[in-house]
Tab-separated table of C-alpha atoms and ligand atoms in Angstrom:
chain	number	residue	atom	x	y	z
V	1	MET	CA	-30.436	-24.316	20.772
V	2	ILE	CA	-33.247	-22.278	19.283
V	3	SER	CA	-33.523	-22.923	15.558
V	4	TYR	CA	-35.716	-21.667	12.754
V	5	GLN	CA	-38.576	-24.094	12.064
V	6	LYS	CA	-38.430	-23.796	8.296
V	7	PRO	CA	-41.752	-24.692	6.713
V	8	PRO	CA	-41.522	-27.723	4.411
V	9	GLU	CA	-40.433	-26.832	0.880
V	10	VAL	CA	-43.465	-27.396	-1.291
V	11	ARG	CA	-43.677	-27.219	-5.051
V	12	GLY	CA	-46.809	-26.198	-6.813
V	13	GLY	CA	-50.049	-25.710	-4.935
V	14	LEU	CA	-51.147	-22.498	-3.332
V	15	ARG	CA	-48.422	-20.967	-1.150
V	16	LEU	CA	-50.251	-18.903	1.444
V	17	HIS	CA	-47.818	-19.728	4.237
V	18	GLN	CA	-44.908	-17.317	3.721
V	19	ASN	CA	-46.570	-14.013	2.824
V	20	GLU	CA	-44.915	-13.980	-0.579
V	21	ASN	CA	-46.435	-12.127	-3.515
V	22	THR	CA	-48.148	-15.103	-5.153
V	23	GLY	CA	-48.795	-12.971	-8.242
V	24	GLY	CA	-45.054	-12.805	-8.928
V	25	CYS	CA	-42.673	-9.889	-9.361
V	26	SER	CA	-43.012	-7.140	-11.959
V	27	PRO	CA	-42.406	-8.325	-15.546
V	28	ARG	CA	-39.872	-5.471	-15.747
V	29	VAL	CA	-37.706	-7.391	-13.289
V	30	ILE	CA	-37.634	-10.425	-15.582
V	31	GLU	CA	-36.831	-8.174	-18.534
V	32	ALA	CA	-33.928	-6.541	-16.662
V	33	LEU	CA	-32.555	-9.896	-15.521
V	34	ARG	CA	-32.619	-11.224	-19.095
V	35	LYS	CA	-30.437	-8.305	-20.141
V	36	LEU	CA	-27.651	-9.173	-17.683
V	37	SER	CA	-24.436	-9.883	-19.593
V	38	ALA	CA	-21.816	-12.568	-19.039
V	39	GLU	CA	-19.401	-9.819	-17.955
V	40	GLN	CA	-21.827	-8.444	-15.383
V	41	ILE	CA	-22.175	-11.895	-13.908
V	42	SER	CA	-18.414	-12.475	-13.871
V	43	GLN	CA	-17.720	-9.226	-12.019
V	44	TYR	CA	-18.226	-8.317	-8.359
V	45	PRO	CA	-21.519	-6.452	-8.293
V	46	PRO	CA	-21.552	-2.638	-8.120
V	47	SER	CA	-24.152	-1.477	-5.582
V	48	ALA	CA	-24.101	2.354	-5.705
V	49	GLU	CA	-26.928	2.758	-8.222
V	50	ALA	CA	-29.232	0.343	-6.433
V	51	THR	CA	-28.503	1.992	-3.069
V	52	THR	CA	-29.281	5.413	-4.543
V	53	ALA	CA	-32.551	4.094	-6.007
V	54	VAL	CA	-33.571	2.622	-2.644
V	55	ALA	CA	-32.661	5.828	-0.770
V	56	LYS	CA	-34.698	7.874	-3.228
V	57	HIS	CA	-37.634	5.484	-2.874
V	58	PHE	CA	-37.690	6.004	0.896
V	59	GLY	CA	-36.863	9.721	0.712
V	60	VAL	CA	-33.675	9.491	2.804
V	61	PRO	CA	-30.012	10.404	2.156
V	62	VAL	CA	-28.016	7.597	0.575
V	63	GLU	CA	-25.658	7.363	3.587
V	64	ASN	CA	-28.648	6.439	5.754
V	65	VAL	CA	-29.219	3.213	3.790
V	66	CYS	CA	-27.451	-0.114	4.102
V	67	LEU	CA	-28.602	-2.825	1.670
V	68	THR	CA	-28.716	-6.369	2.997
V	69	ASN	CA	-29.212	-9.835	1.525
V	70	GLY	CA	-32.860	-9.857	2.524
V	71	LEU	CA	-34.030	-8.175	5.713
V	72	ASN	CA	-33.191	-11.412	7.522
V	73	GLU	CA	-29.533	-10.581	7.002
V	74	GLY	CA	-30.218	-7.085	8.343
V	75	ILE	CA	-31.651	-8.640	11.509
V	76	MET	CA	-28.652	-10.963	11.808
V	77	VAL	CA	-26.028	-8.216	11.455
V	78	LEU	CA	-27.939	-5.985	13.853
V	79	ALA	CA	-28.014	-8.788	16.427
V	80	ILE	CA	-24.299	-9.463	15.958
V	81	ALA	CA	-23.315	-5.790	16.150
V	82	GLN	CA	-25.396	-5.143	19.258
V	83	LEU	CA	-25.409	-8.396	21.196
V	84	ARG	CA	-22.140	-10.284	20.718
V	85	SER	CA	-20.596	-10.980	24.071
V	86	THR	CA	-18.812	-8.134	25.750
V	87	ILE	CA	-15.408	-8.459	27.439
V	88	SER	CA	-17.076	-8.078	30.820
V	89	GLY	CA	-19.047	-11.236	29.997
V	90	ALA	CA	-22.531	-9.962	30.808
V	91	ALA	CA	-25.005	-11.105	28.140
V	92	ALA	CA	-26.590	-8.199	26.321
V	93	GLU	CA	-30.376	-8.257	26.425
V	94	ALA	CA	-32.791	-8.002	23.515
V	95	ILE	CA	-36.456	-7.276	24.203
V	96	VAL	CA	-39.060	-8.939	21.979
V	97	PRO	CA	-42.795	-8.284	22.430
V	98	GLU	CA	-44.578	-11.562	21.595
V	99	PRO	CA	-45.904	-13.039	19.435
V	100	ALA	CA	-43.113	-12.005	17.074
V	101	PHE	CA	-41.272	-12.874	13.885
V	102	GLU	CA	-39.436	-16.012	15.008
V	103	ILE	CA	-36.179	-14.991	13.286
V	104	PHE	CA	-35.667	-12.410	16.062
V	105	ARG	CA	-35.182	-15.065	18.718
V	106	VAL	CA	-33.094	-17.265	16.425
V	107	HIS	CA	-30.642	-14.474	15.599
V	108	ILE	CA	-30.500	-13.255	19.202
V	109	ALA	CA	-29.392	-16.768	20.163
V	110	VAL	CA	-26.787	-16.936	17.354
V	111	ALA	CA	-25.302	-13.602	18.474
V	112	GLY	CA	-25.093	-14.793	22.084
V	113	GLY	CA	-27.660	-12.327	23.392
V	114	LYS	CA	-30.289	-12.904	26.026
V	115	LEU	CA	-33.916	-12.964	24.879
V	116	VAL	CA	-36.298	-10.944	27.064
V	117	GLN	CA	-39.859	-11.747	26.032
V	118	VAL	CA	-42.808	-9.474	26.728
V	119	MET	CA	-45.995	-11.522	26.706
V	120	PRO	CA	-49.067	-10.450	24.684
V	121	GLN	CA	-52.039	-8.448	25.914
V	122	PRO	CA	-55.601	-9.513	25.132
V	123	ASN	CA	-56.250	-8.922	21.416
V	124	PHE	CA	-52.587	-8.107	20.856
V	125	VAL	CA	-52.878	-4.472	21.951
V	126	PHE	CA	-49.287	-3.184	21.973
V	127	PRO	CA	-47.851	-3.716	25.491
V	128	LEU	CA	-46.078	-0.349	25.808
V	129	ASP	CA	-45.909	-0.262	29.627
V	130	GLU	CA	-44.624	-3.834	29.773
V	131	VAL	CA	-41.920	-3.127	27.161
V	132	LEU	CA	-40.824	-0.017	29.084
V	133	ALA	CA	-40.737	-2.043	32.299
V	134	ALA	CA	-38.542	-4.701	30.645
V	135	ILE	CA	-35.772	-2.184	29.833
V	136	THR	CA	-32.663	-2.621	32.010
V	137	SER	CA	-29.070	-1.359	31.960
V	138	LYS	CA	-28.226	-4.483	29.912
V	139	THR	CA	-30.782	-3.810	27.150
V	140	ARG	CA	-28.929	-3.320	23.868
V	141	LEU	CA	-31.701	-3.994	21.369
V	142	VAL	CA	-35.487	-3.771	21.235
V	143	PHE	CA	-37.157	-5.656	18.385
V	144	LEU	CA	-40.442	-4.213	17.161
V	145	SER	CA	-42.364	-5.231	14.066
V	146	ASN	CA	-44.803	-2.755	12.572
V	147	PRO	CA	-47.237	-4.080	11.493
V	148	ASN	CA	-46.532	-7.179	13.513
V	149	ASN	CA	-46.049	-10.668	12.139
V	150	PRO	CA	-47.990	-12.955	12.802
V	151	THR	CA	-50.862	-10.770	14.095
V	152	GLY	CA	-51.045	-8.003	11.484
V	153	VAL	CA	-51.621	-5.538	14.342
V	154	SER	CA	-49.835	-2.156	14.174
V	155	ILE	CA	-47.851	-0.331	16.847
V	156	PRO	CA	-48.683	3.376	17.361
V	157	LEU	CA	-45.666	5.410	16.134
V	158	ASP	CA	-45.725	7.403	19.390
V	159	ALA	CA	-45.212	4.181	21.355
V	160	ILE	CA	-42.067	3.476	19.309
V	161	GLY	CA	-40.863	7.015	20.057
V	162	ALA	CA	-41.547	6.541	23.778
V	163	ILE	CA	-39.421	3.373	23.857
V	164	ALA	CA	-36.601	5.042	21.908
V	165	ARG	CA	-36.582	7.927	24.389
V	166	ARG	CA	-36.492	5.603	27.395
V	167	VAL	CA	-33.558	3.346	26.414
V	168	ARG	CA	-29.897	4.283	26.946
V	169	GLY	CA	-27.959	6.003	24.170
V	170	GLU	CA	-26.188	2.973	22.722
V	171	THR	CA	-29.318	0.813	22.700
V	172	ILE	CA	-30.976	0.383	19.317
V	173	VAL	CA	-34.714	0.200	18.784
V	174	PHE	CA	-35.246	-1.826	15.627
V	175	VAL	CA	-38.509	-1.317	13.749
V	176	ASP	CA	-39.094	-4.161	11.303
V	177	GLU	CA	-41.238	-2.678	8.536
V	178	ALA	CA	-41.360	-5.742	6.268
V	179	TYR	CA	-45.126	-5.130	5.887
V	180	ALA	CA	-45.260	-1.326	6.150
V	181	ASP	CA	-46.247	-0.897	2.496
V	182	PHE	CA	-49.558	-2.601	3.243
V	183	ALA	CA	-50.214	-0.378	6.251
V	184	GLY	CA	-49.147	2.804	4.508
V	185	VAL	CA	-47.462	3.950	7.741
V	186	SER	CA	-43.722	4.207	8.410
V	187	PHE	CA	-41.391	5.456	11.111
V	188	ILE	CA	-38.914	6.632	8.437
V	189	PRO	CA	-40.098	10.300	8.428
V	190	ARG	CA	-39.437	10.410	12.211
V	191	LEU	CA	-35.937	8.908	12.058
V	192	GLN	CA	-34.308	12.360	12.045
V	193	ASP	CA	-35.429	12.881	15.638
V	194	PHE	CA	-34.413	9.387	16.753
V	195	PRO	CA	-30.770	8.519	16.030
V	196	ASN	CA	-31.102	5.278	18.023
V	197	VAL	CA	-33.918	3.858	15.861
V	198	ILE	CA	-33.133	1.652	12.864
V	199	VAL	CA	-35.898	0.767	10.404
V	200	GLY	CA	-35.726	-2.476	8.431
V	201	ARG	CA	-37.431	-2.914	5.068
V	202	SER	CA	-37.862	-5.964	2.864
V	203	PHE	CA	-38.531	-6.205	-0.852
V	204	SER	CA	-39.692	-9.807	-0.497
V	205	LYS	CA	-43.308	-9.145	0.356
V	206	SER	CA	-44.790	-6.089	-1.368
V	207	PHE	CA	-42.339	-6.166	-4.304
V	208	GLY	CA	-42.350	-9.929	-4.814
V	209	LEU	CA	-38.551	-10.379	-4.790
V	210	ALA	CA	-38.275	-13.039	-2.043
V	211	GLY	CA	-36.292	-15.413	-4.276
V	212	LEU	CA	-33.619	-12.813	-5.028
V	213	ARG	CA	-33.000	-11.752	-1.407
V	214	ILE	CA	-32.859	-8.002	-0.934
V	215	GLY	CA	-33.766	-5.727	1.934
V	216	CYS	CA	-32.226	-2.820	3.794
V	217	VAL	CA	-31.741	-1.127	7.129
V	218	ILE	CA	-32.212	2.622	7.368
V	219	GLY	CA	-31.080	5.048	10.039
V	220	ASN	CA	-28.572	7.574	11.298
V	221	PRO	CA	-25.221	6.981	9.510
V	222	ARG	CA	-23.245	6.856	12.803
V	223	THR	CA	-25.642	4.332	14.295
V	224	LEU	CA	-25.475	2.295	11.094
V	225	GLU	CA	-21.661	2.140	11.087
V	226	PRO	CA	-21.118	-0.972	13.243
V	227	ILE	CA	-24.035	-2.675	11.508
V	228	ARG	CA	-22.574	-1.958	8.072
V	229	LEU	CA	-19.269	-3.507	9.206
V	230	ALA	CA	-21.035	-6.763	9.997
V	231	VAL	CA	-22.541	-7.127	6.503
V	232	PRO	CA	-20.392	-9.490	4.425
V	233	VAL	CA	-18.591	-7.740	1.561
V	234	HIS	CA	-20.513	-8.181	-1.737
V	235	SER	CA	-23.423	-9.689	0.153
V	236	LEU	CA	-25.900	-8.643	-2.537
V	237	ASN	CA	-25.649	-10.317	-5.905
V	238	VAL	CA	-25.964	-8.605	-9.262
V	239	ALA	CA	-29.402	-10.116	-9.950
V	240	ALA	CA	-30.872	-8.647	-6.774
V	241	LEU	CA	-29.224	-5.251	-7.351
V	242	THR	CA	-30.562	-5.167	-10.915
V	243	ALA	CA	-34.008	-6.389	-9.921
V	244	ILE	CA	-34.625	-3.806	-7.227
V	245	GLN	CA	-34.133	-0.911	-9.646
V	246	ALA	CA	-36.572	-2.433	-12.123
V	247	ALA	CA	-39.082	-3.261	-9.378
V	248	LEU	CA	-39.038	0.238	-7.879
V	249	GLY	CA	-39.697	1.608	-11.363
V	250	ASP	CA	-42.954	-0.309	-11.760
V	251	ARG	CA	-45.309	1.588	-9.486
V	252	GLU	CA	-48.382	0.154	-11.181
V	253	HIS	CA	-47.482	-3.481	-10.490
V	254	PHE	CA	-46.800	-2.608	-6.842
V	255	GLU	CA	-50.023	-0.652	-6.342
V	256	ASN	CA	-52.056	-3.321	-8.056
V	257	TYR	CA	-50.806	-5.885	-5.541
V	258	LEU	CA	-51.677	-3.560	-2.636
V	259	ARG	CA	-55.226	-3.325	-3.995
V	260	GLU	CA	-55.496	-7.122	-4.299
V	261	VAL	CA	-54.350	-7.447	-0.676
V	262	THR	CA	-56.973	-4.990	0.605
V	263	GLN	CA	-59.729	-6.810	-1.256
V	264	SER	CA	-58.457	-10.237	-0.178
V	265	LYS	CA	-58.531	-9.261	3.486
V	266	GLU	CA	-62.148	-8.064	3.211
V	267	LEU	CA	-63.132	-11.382	1.596
V	268	LEU	CA	-61.382	-13.407	4.290
V	269	TYR	CA	-62.896	-11.347	7.137
V	270	ALA	CA	-66.363	-11.903	5.654
V	271	ALA	CA	-65.700	-15.647	5.339
V	272	CYS	CA	-64.520	-15.839	8.961
V	273	ASP	CA	-67.670	-13.997	10.070
V	274	ARG	CA	-69.829	-16.525	8.173
V	275	LEU	CA	-67.901	-19.445	9.654
V	276	GLY	CA	-67.840	-18.013	13.173
V	277	LEU	CA	-64.034	-17.880	13.292
V	278	LYS	CA	-62.154	-15.313	15.342
V	279	TYR	CA	-59.587	-13.222	13.455
V	280	TRP	CA	-57.661	-10.008	13.915
V	281	GLN	CA	-57.919	-6.996	11.589
V	282	SER	CA	-54.594	-6.910	9.798
V	283	ASP	CA	-52.532	-4.041	8.409
V	284	ALA	CA	-50.325	-6.514	6.496
V	285	ASN	CA	-50.783	-9.030	3.626
V	286	PHE	CA	-51.951	-11.857	5.873
V	287	VAL	CA	-54.585	-12.550	8.503
V	288	LEU	CA	-54.252	-14.493	11.750
V	289	VAL	CA	-57.287	-16.779	12.146
V	290	ASP	CA	-58.246	-18.811	15.207
V	291	LEU	CA	-59.488	-22.217	14.031
V	292	GLY	CA	-60.528	-23.017	17.575
V	293	GLY	CA	-59.274	-26.517	18.279
V	294	SER	CA	-59.491	-28.064	14.811
V	295	THR	CA	-56.239	-26.461	13.664
V	296	GLU	CA	-54.284	-29.634	12.986
V	297	SER	CA	-56.964	-31.409	10.958
V	298	VAL	CA	-57.840	-28.273	8.960
V	299	LEU	CA	-54.150	-27.746	8.101
V	300	LYS	CA	-53.971	-31.343	6.943
V	301	ASP	CA	-57.147	-31.089	4.855
V	302	LEU	CA	-55.949	-27.829	3.263
V	303	ALA	CA	-52.550	-29.354	2.451
V	304	ALA	CA	-54.296	-32.348	0.880
V	305	ARG	CA	-55.928	-29.835	-1.479
V	306	GLY	CA	-52.537	-28.253	-2.193
V	307	ILE	CA	-53.222	-25.181	-0.044
V	308	TYR	CA	-50.543	-24.199	2.453
V	309	VAL	CA	-51.103	-21.842	5.378
V	310	ARG	CA	-48.816	-21.279	8.357
V	311	ASP	CA	-49.419	-22.969	11.684
V	312	ARG	CA	-48.808	-20.356	14.405
V	313	SER	CA	-50.596	-22.247	17.183
V	314	THR	CA	-47.470	-22.676	19.318
V	315	GLU	CA	-46.594	-18.952	19.338
V	316	PRO	CA	-47.405	-17.001	22.534
V	317	GLY	CA	-51.077	-15.950	22.600
V	318	CYS	CA	-51.809	-17.768	19.326
V	319	ALA	CA	-53.266	-21.116	20.451
V	320	GLY	CA	-55.373	-22.583	17.632
V	321	CYS	CA	-54.218	-19.949	15.130
V	322	VAL	CA	-53.051	-20.143	11.538
V	323	ARG	CA	-51.685	-17.288	9.465
V	324	ILE	CA	-53.127	-17.026	5.964
V	325	SER	CA	-51.465	-14.851	3.302
V	326	THR	CA	-54.016	-12.586	1.628
V	327	GLY	CA	-52.544	-11.520	-1.691
V	328	ILE	CA	-54.065	-12.174	-5.091
V	329	VAL	CA	-57.885	-12.232	-4.773
V	330	GLU	CA	-58.316	-15.386	-6.857
V	331	HIS	CA	-55.956	-17.267	-4.528
V	332	THR	CA	-57.774	-16.013	-1.443
V	333	GLN	CA	-61.068	-17.158	-2.956
V	334	GLN	CA	-59.661	-20.647	-3.530
V	335	CYS	CA	-58.520	-20.818	0.082
V	336	ILE	CA	-61.881	-19.575	1.394
V	337	ALA	CA	-63.790	-22.123	-0.697
V	338	ALA	CA	-61.612	-24.927	0.671
V	339	LEU	CA	-61.958	-23.676	4.259
V	340	GLU	CA	-65.757	-23.522	3.961
V	341	GLU	CA	-65.894	-27.022	2.505
V	342	ILE	CA	-63.624	-28.474	5.208
V	343	LEU	CA	-65.303	-26.741	8.153
V	344	CYS	CA	-68.861	-27.350	6.958
V	345	ALA	CA	-68.096	-31.049	6.357
V	346	ALA	CA	-66.621	-31.306	9.843
V	347	ARG	CA	-69.695	-29.672	11.412
V	348	SER	CA	-72.390	-31.616	9.585
I	401	PLP	C1	-40.560	-11.816	5.815
I	401	PLP	C2	-40.065	-11.020	6.942
I	401	PLP	C3	-38.749	-10.560	6.970
I	401	PLP	C4	-37.683	-11.058	6.042
I	401	PLP	O1	-37.684	-10.565	4.814
I	401	PLP	P1	-36.535	-10.945	3.775
I	401	PLP	O2	-36.249	-9.619	3.154
I	401	PLP	O3	-37.147	-11.925	2.838
I	401	PLP	O4	-35.363	-11.513	4.490
I	401	PLP	C5	-38.369	-9.732	7.997
I	401	PLP	N1	-39.228	-9.397	8.973
I	401	PLP	C6	-40.484	-9.841	9.004
I	401	PLP	C7	-41.380	-9.431	10.109
I	401	PLP	C8	-40.936	-10.685	7.991
I	401	PLP	O5	-42.172	-11.186	8.068
């Protein structure tokens, strides 16, 4: 059985392995949470206001939004709604261009679907022709991530449209936009023309709410219907529903983090150039770096210094690679200093 290889739970140190906002959430979130009353906590949480706030944030009608307990839950319910075994018994197929967010394959397996992998092109150029060629009469779901995790590489929006036009009517093309805020590009404005595309958004990364668990799926209300049914009743707790409204109201905190990310990536690219390490230009808040053979020992030396980055070396096309979160500049600088020390010591 395919299972999620959860990174070890570490306390303290520098967490650059899960693409969290290491600067923390907006102080307005903390303020709003402090104001929660005993009654609010004892009651089932109302979600209308939070849903309206999220819909407004993305500029879509409220009926086009379904909140989920983190985007991971959105992926799970989508997989269940689309892939659970049919009466005829034929396994529904889900296409995943690799390397991909590993949760896709885990949830496909849980739902009883069949994983159809499309292997990477050199330099992770989006394999549009190969994805189109992988579509069959059994395809029920196509998982895309834009920008992609773990590469940070974006998919042209026209390529997403081409896939959506090619698949059969009941097949859903899922566009995971967990990192779209960093790219500044979204498929959401095109959703009107593509009723079979569902966009997923997370508030864990750019808004720093990973610990509260809130995300959403957005799309045509009719397409969303079976997905909505699969979301457990009262799946979102009152803390998350309160937090999202406060977080969306603090534009400055959000934009400040985006600026830190842009600067952090430039610093890391420059460091990789100095160290002769291959990396890929990223549109997200992390960078995939090829440590070229010394991956295991570098990971160990970084961890010994309390710096955690994500080993991606066993993912398709990612031999030797680690994924480093590039958020708060000061944290990126600490990681770069450690990397330079470790690699220069190893080379001398
Ligand atoms: C982090 C991540 C998610 C999950 O986000 P949550 O809202 O925390 O569940 C979904 N998709 C991708 C590609 C991610 O990297």
